[in-house]
Coordinates of C-alpha atoms and ligand atoms in Angstrom, one line a residue:
M1 CA 18.3 -15.7 29.9
S2 CA 19.2 -12.4 28.3
Q3 CA 22.3 -11.9 26.2
P4 CA 23.3 -8.5 24.8
I5 CA 23.7 -8.4 21.0
G6 CA 25.1 -5.1 19.9
G7 CA 22.7 -2.4 21.2
N8 CA 19.9 -4.9 21.6
T9 CA 18.9 -7.5 24.1
L10 CA 17.9 -11.0 23.1
R11 CA 15.5 -12.7 25.5
N12 CA 14.3 -16.2 24.8
G13 CA 15.3 -15.8 21.2
C14 CA 13.3 -12.6 20.8
L15 CA 14.6 -9.1 20.4
A16 CA 12.7 -7.8 23.4
I17 CA 14.4 -4.5 24.0
C18 CA 16.0 -2.3 21.5
T19 CA 18.3 0.4 22.9
S20 CA 19.4 1.8 19.6
C21 CA 16.1 2.6 18.0
N22 CA 12.4 3.3 18.7
A23 CA 11.5 1.1 21.6
S24 CA 7.8 0.7 20.7
T25 CA 8.6 -0.2 17.2
A26 CA 11.1 -2.7 18.3
L27 CA 8.8 -4.3 20.8
R28 CA 6.0 -4.5 18.3
T29 CA 8.0 -6.0 15.5
C30 CA 9.8 -8.4 17.8
L31 CA 7.0 -10.1 19.7
P32 CA 7.6 -13.8 19.4
A33 CA 4.9 -15.7 17.4
A34 CA 4.1 -17.8 20.5
M35 CA 3.2 -14.7 22.5
S36 CA 0.9 -13.1 19.9
S37 CA -2.1 -14.6 18.3
F38 CA -2.1 -14.8 14.5
K39 CA -4.8 -12.6 13.0
P40 CA -4.3 -11.9 9.3
A41 CA -5.8 -9.2 7.1
L42 CA -5.9 -9.0 3.3
V43 CA -5.5 -5.6 1.7
I44 CA -6.4 -5.5 -2.0
V45 CA -5.0 -2.3 -3.4
D46 CA -6.6 -0.1 -6.1
V47 CA -8.1 -2.8 -8.4
Q48 CA -10.0 -0.1 -10.3
E49 CA -11.0 0.4 -13.9
D50 CA -8.5 3.2 -14.6
F51 CA -5.6 0.9 -13.6
C52 CA -6.7 -1.8 -15.9
P53 CA -7.0 -2.6 -19.6
P54 CA -8.9 -2.2 -21.8
N55 CA -10.1 1.3 -21.0
G56 CA -8.0 2.5 -18.0
S57 CA -6.3 5.9 -18.4
L58 CA -3.4 4.5 -16.4
A59 CA -3.8 0.9 -17.3
V60 CA -1.2 -1.5 -15.8
Q61 CA -0.4 -4.4 -18.2
G62 CA -2.1 -7.5 -17.1
G63 CA -3.9 -5.7 -14.3
R64 CA -7.2 -7.4 -15.0
D65 CA -5.6 -10.8 -15.0
I66 CA -5.0 -10.9 -11.2
V67 CA -8.7 -10.8 -10.4
P68 CA -9.3 -14.7 -10.3
L69 CA -6.5 -15.0 -7.8
L70 CA -7.8 -12.1 -5.8
N71 CA -11.2 -13.8 -5.6
E72 CA -9.5 -17.0 -4.5
L73 CA -7.8 -15.0 -1.7
L74 CA -11.1 -13.4 -0.7
D75 CA -12.4 -17.0 -0.1
R76 CA -9.8 -17.5 2.5
P77 CA -10.4 -16.9 6.3
F78 CA -8.7 -13.5 6.7
A79 CA -10.0 -11.7 9.8
I80 CA -10.5 -8.6 7.8
K81 CA -10.6 -8.2 4.0
V82 CA -10.1 -4.6 2.7
A83 CA -10.2 -3.2 -0.8
T84 CA -8.7 0.3 -1.3
K85 CA -9.6 2.8 -3.9
D86 CA -7.6 5.7 -5.3
F87 CA -10.3 8.4 -5.2
H88 CA -9.1 11.8 -6.5
P89 CA -10.8 15.1 -7.0
Q90 CA -10.5 16.5 -10.5
D91 CA -7.9 19.1 -9.4
H92 CA -5.6 16.6 -7.8
V93 CA -1.9 17.5 -7.7
S94 CA -0.8 14.3 -9.3
F95 CA -2.6 15.0 -12.6
A96 CA -0.4 16.3 -15.3
S97 CA -3.4 18.2 -16.7
N98 CA -3.3 20.4 -13.6
H99 CA 0.2 21.7 -14.2
D100 CA 1.7 24.1 -16.8
A101 CA 3.8 23.2 -19.8
P102 CA 6.5 22.1 -20.4
N103 CA 6.8 20.2 -17.1
N104 CA 3.4 18.5 -17.4
K105 CA 4.0 15.3 -19.3
P106 CA 2.1 12.3 -17.8
F107 CA 4.4 9.4 -16.8
E108 CA 7.5 11.5 -17.4
S109 CA 7.4 14.9 -15.6
M110 CA 8.5 15.1 -11.9
I111 CA 7.3 17.9 -9.7
T112 CA 8.2 19.1 -6.2
I113 CA 5.3 19.2 -3.7
A114 CA 5.7 21.0 -0.4
N115 CA 3.9 19.8 2.7
P116 CA 0.9 22.2 2.9
L117 CA 1.3 22.1 6.7
N118 CA 5.1 22.6 6.6
P119 CA 6.6 24.1 3.4
S120 CA 10.1 23.1 4.5
E121 CA 9.2 19.4 3.9
T122 CA 9.1 18.6 0.2
Q123 CA 8.7 15.5 -2.0
E124 CA 9.5 14.8 -5.6
T125 CA 6.7 13.0 -7.3
R126 CA 5.7 11.8 -10.8
L127 CA 2.8 13.2 -12.8
W128 CA 0.1 10.9 -14.2
P129 CA -2.8 11.1 -16.6
D130 CA -6.1 12.0 -14.9
H131 CA -7.3 8.8 -13.1
C132 CA -9.7 7.5 -10.5
I133 CA -11.7 10.7 -10.4
Q134 CA -14.5 10.5 -7.8
G135 CA -17.8 9.6 -9.3
T136 CA -16.4 8.3 -12.6
K137 CA -16.3 4.9 -14.2
G138 CA -12.6 4.9 -13.9
A139 CA -12.7 5.0 -10.1
E140 CA -14.9 1.9 -9.8
L141 CA -13.6 -1.4 -8.5
L142 CA -13.6 -4.0 -11.3
P143 CA -17.0 -5.6 -11.4
E144 CA -15.5 -9.1 -11.6
L145 CA -13.8 -8.6 -8.1
D146 CA -16.1 -10.3 -5.6
V147 CA -16.7 -7.3 -3.3
T148 CA -19.4 -9.1 -1.4
K149 CA -16.5 -10.8 0.5
V150 CA -14.8 -7.5 1.2
H151 CA -15.5 -6.1 4.8
E152 CA -14.2 -2.6 4.3
I153 CA -13.6 -0.3 1.3
V154 CA -11.0 2.4 2.1
E155 CA -10.7 5.4 -0.1
K156 CA -7.5 7.4 -0.4
G157 CA -6.0 10.3 -2.3
Q158 CA -8.9 12.7 -1.7
D159 CA -6.8 15.6 -0.5
T160 CA -6.0 17.5 -3.7
R161 CA -2.7 18.9 -2.3
V162 CA -0.8 15.6 -1.7
E163 CA 0.0 12.4 -3.6
M164 CA -1.0 9.3 -1.7
Y165 CA 0.3 6.0 -3.0
S166 CA 0.1 4.3 0.4
A167 CA -3.4 3.2 1.5
F168 CA -2.4 4.3 5.0
A169 CA -1.2 7.9 4.6
D170 CA 0.4 10.5 2.4
P171 CA 4.3 10.5 2.3
F172 CA 4.8 13.6 4.5
K173 CA 5.9 13.0 8.0
R174 CA 6.3 16.5 9.6
P175 CA 3.4 16.3 9.9
C176 CA 1.4 13.8 7.9
V177 CA -1.4 15.6 6.0
S178 CA -3.9 12.8 5.2
R179 CA -4.7 9.5 6.8
S180 CA -7.2 7.0 5.4
G181 CA -8.1 5.3 8.7
L182 CA -6.7 2.0 7.5
A183 CA -4.1 1.8 10.3
K184 CA -6.8 2.4 13.0
L185 CA -9.1 -0.1 11.4
L186 CA -6.4 -2.8 11.5
H187 CA -5.1 -2.0 14.9
D188 CA -8.6 -1.8 16.4
A189 CA -9.2 -5.3 15.1
E190 CA -5.9 -6.5 16.6
I191 CA -4.5 -7.6 13.3
T192 CA -1.1 -9.1 13.5
D193 CA -0.3 -9.9 9.9
V194 CA -1.1 -8.0 6.7
F195 CA -1.1 -9.6 3.2
V196 CA -1.0 -7.1 0.4
A197 CA -2.1 -7.6 -3.3
G198 CA -3.4 -5.5 -6.1
L199 CA -2.2 -2.6 -8.3
A200 CA 0.4 -1.4 -8.9
A201 CA 3.3 -3.4 -7.6
D202 CA 5.8 -0.6 -7.9
Y203 CA 3.6 2.2 -6.6
C204 CA 0.5 1.8 -4.4
V205 CA 1.2 -1.8 -3.4
R206 CA 4.8 -1.0 -2.6
Y207 CA 4.0 2.0 -0.3
T208 CA 1.1 0.3 1.3
A209 CA 3.3 -2.7 2.2
L210 CA 6.1 -0.5 3.5
D211 CA 3.6 1.5 5.7
A212 CA 2.0 -1.7 7.0
A213 CA 5.5 -2.8 8.2
K214 CA 6.1 0.6 9.8
E215 CA 2.8 0.2 11.6
G216 CA 4.2 -3.0 13.2
F217 CA 2.3 -5.6 11.1
K218 CA 4.2 -8.6 9.8
T219 CA 3.8 -7.8 6.2
R220 CA 3.8 -10.0 3.1
V221 CA 3.1 -9.1 -0.5
I222 CA 1.5 -11.8 -2.6
G223 CA 3.7 -11.4 -5.7
E224 CA 1.6 -13.2 -8.3
A225 CA -1.5 -11.1 -7.2
T226 CA 0.2 -7.9 -8.3
R227 CA 1.3 -6.2 -11.5
A228 CA 3.8 -3.4 -12.0
V229 CA 3.6 -0.2 -14.1
D230 CA 7.4 -0.7 -14.8
P231 CA 8.4 -4.3 -14.1
S232 CA 12.1 -3.3 -14.5
S233 CA 11.8 -1.3 -11.3
M234 CA 10.9 -4.3 -9.2
D235 CA 14.5 -5.2 -8.2
A236 CA 14.8 -1.9 -6.4
V237 CA 11.3 -2.5 -4.8
L238 CA 12.4 -5.9 -3.6
K239 CA 15.5 -4.4 -2.0
E240 CA 13.3 -1.9 -0.1
Y241 CA 11.1 -4.8 1.1
D242 CA 14.1 -6.6 2.3
E243 CA 15.3 -3.7 4.3
A244 CA 11.8 -3.1 5.8
G245 CA 11.2 -6.8 6.7
V246 CA 8.5 -7.2 4.1
T247 CA 8.4 -10.6 2.5
V248 CA 7.1 -11.5 -1.0
V249 CA 5.2 -14.8 -1.0
E250 CA 3.4 -16.8 -3.5
K251 CA 0.0 -18.4 -3.2
D252 CA 1.2 -22.0 -3.1
D253 CA 4.4 -21.6 -1.1
G254 CA 2.8 -22.4 2.2
S255 CA 2.6 -18.8 3.4
L256 CA -1.2 -18.9 3.1
S257 CA -1.7 -22.2 4.7
W258 CA -3.4 -21.8 8.1
Ligands
LIG1 ZN1 -3.7 8.3 -7.9

């Protein structure tokens, strides 16, 4: 029996029709568990030399320490296991070295990028040291990560004109400039649930998880399998997750028991 709740309709306990927002999104995110099969994917974000001590140009504190847990996760029966790589050309827009003084301080300076396909859409973004340049040691996945258990490696950030924290796409919407193919890969495999881990918790993991939720996947971030550039920013990130329906789970809290 249906009962109206605000602008929505509850049917058998499931939000089946949303009259106040995008219907396809509502339907996808509201499918009851009993009606959809559970097919989980693991997405390991940017576990690369440049994001890790001891030599990374943009090393995240403790970044290397998550690898044993990532390898444990890779032993689990995820339907698809993906590792992503930040993979920039030398002239990438996010590198402070490609901008003029004085607003070119890595970690500090913010710049405005216009959508190359629509200059009226702009984005404020931070500048970084050169990192994960294609063909360099810094762009390589950590050798201790067991990539033999990874099904797909997805590269991102190749378009020199746009920043791309998310492993799905750049942040521009009108239109999007660069897609990695990750969304298609997961949809084609009929993935229902996406588990995200890797680096860094407050940048590429964050935007990958938020985009996974936007794509309609039930999304969880495995908290202890991430590390942040700025741990003090995580309260704000958790609020975003809450609003987007992304859950932070831990390895032993039962979320990975199936
Ligand atoms: Zn990058």
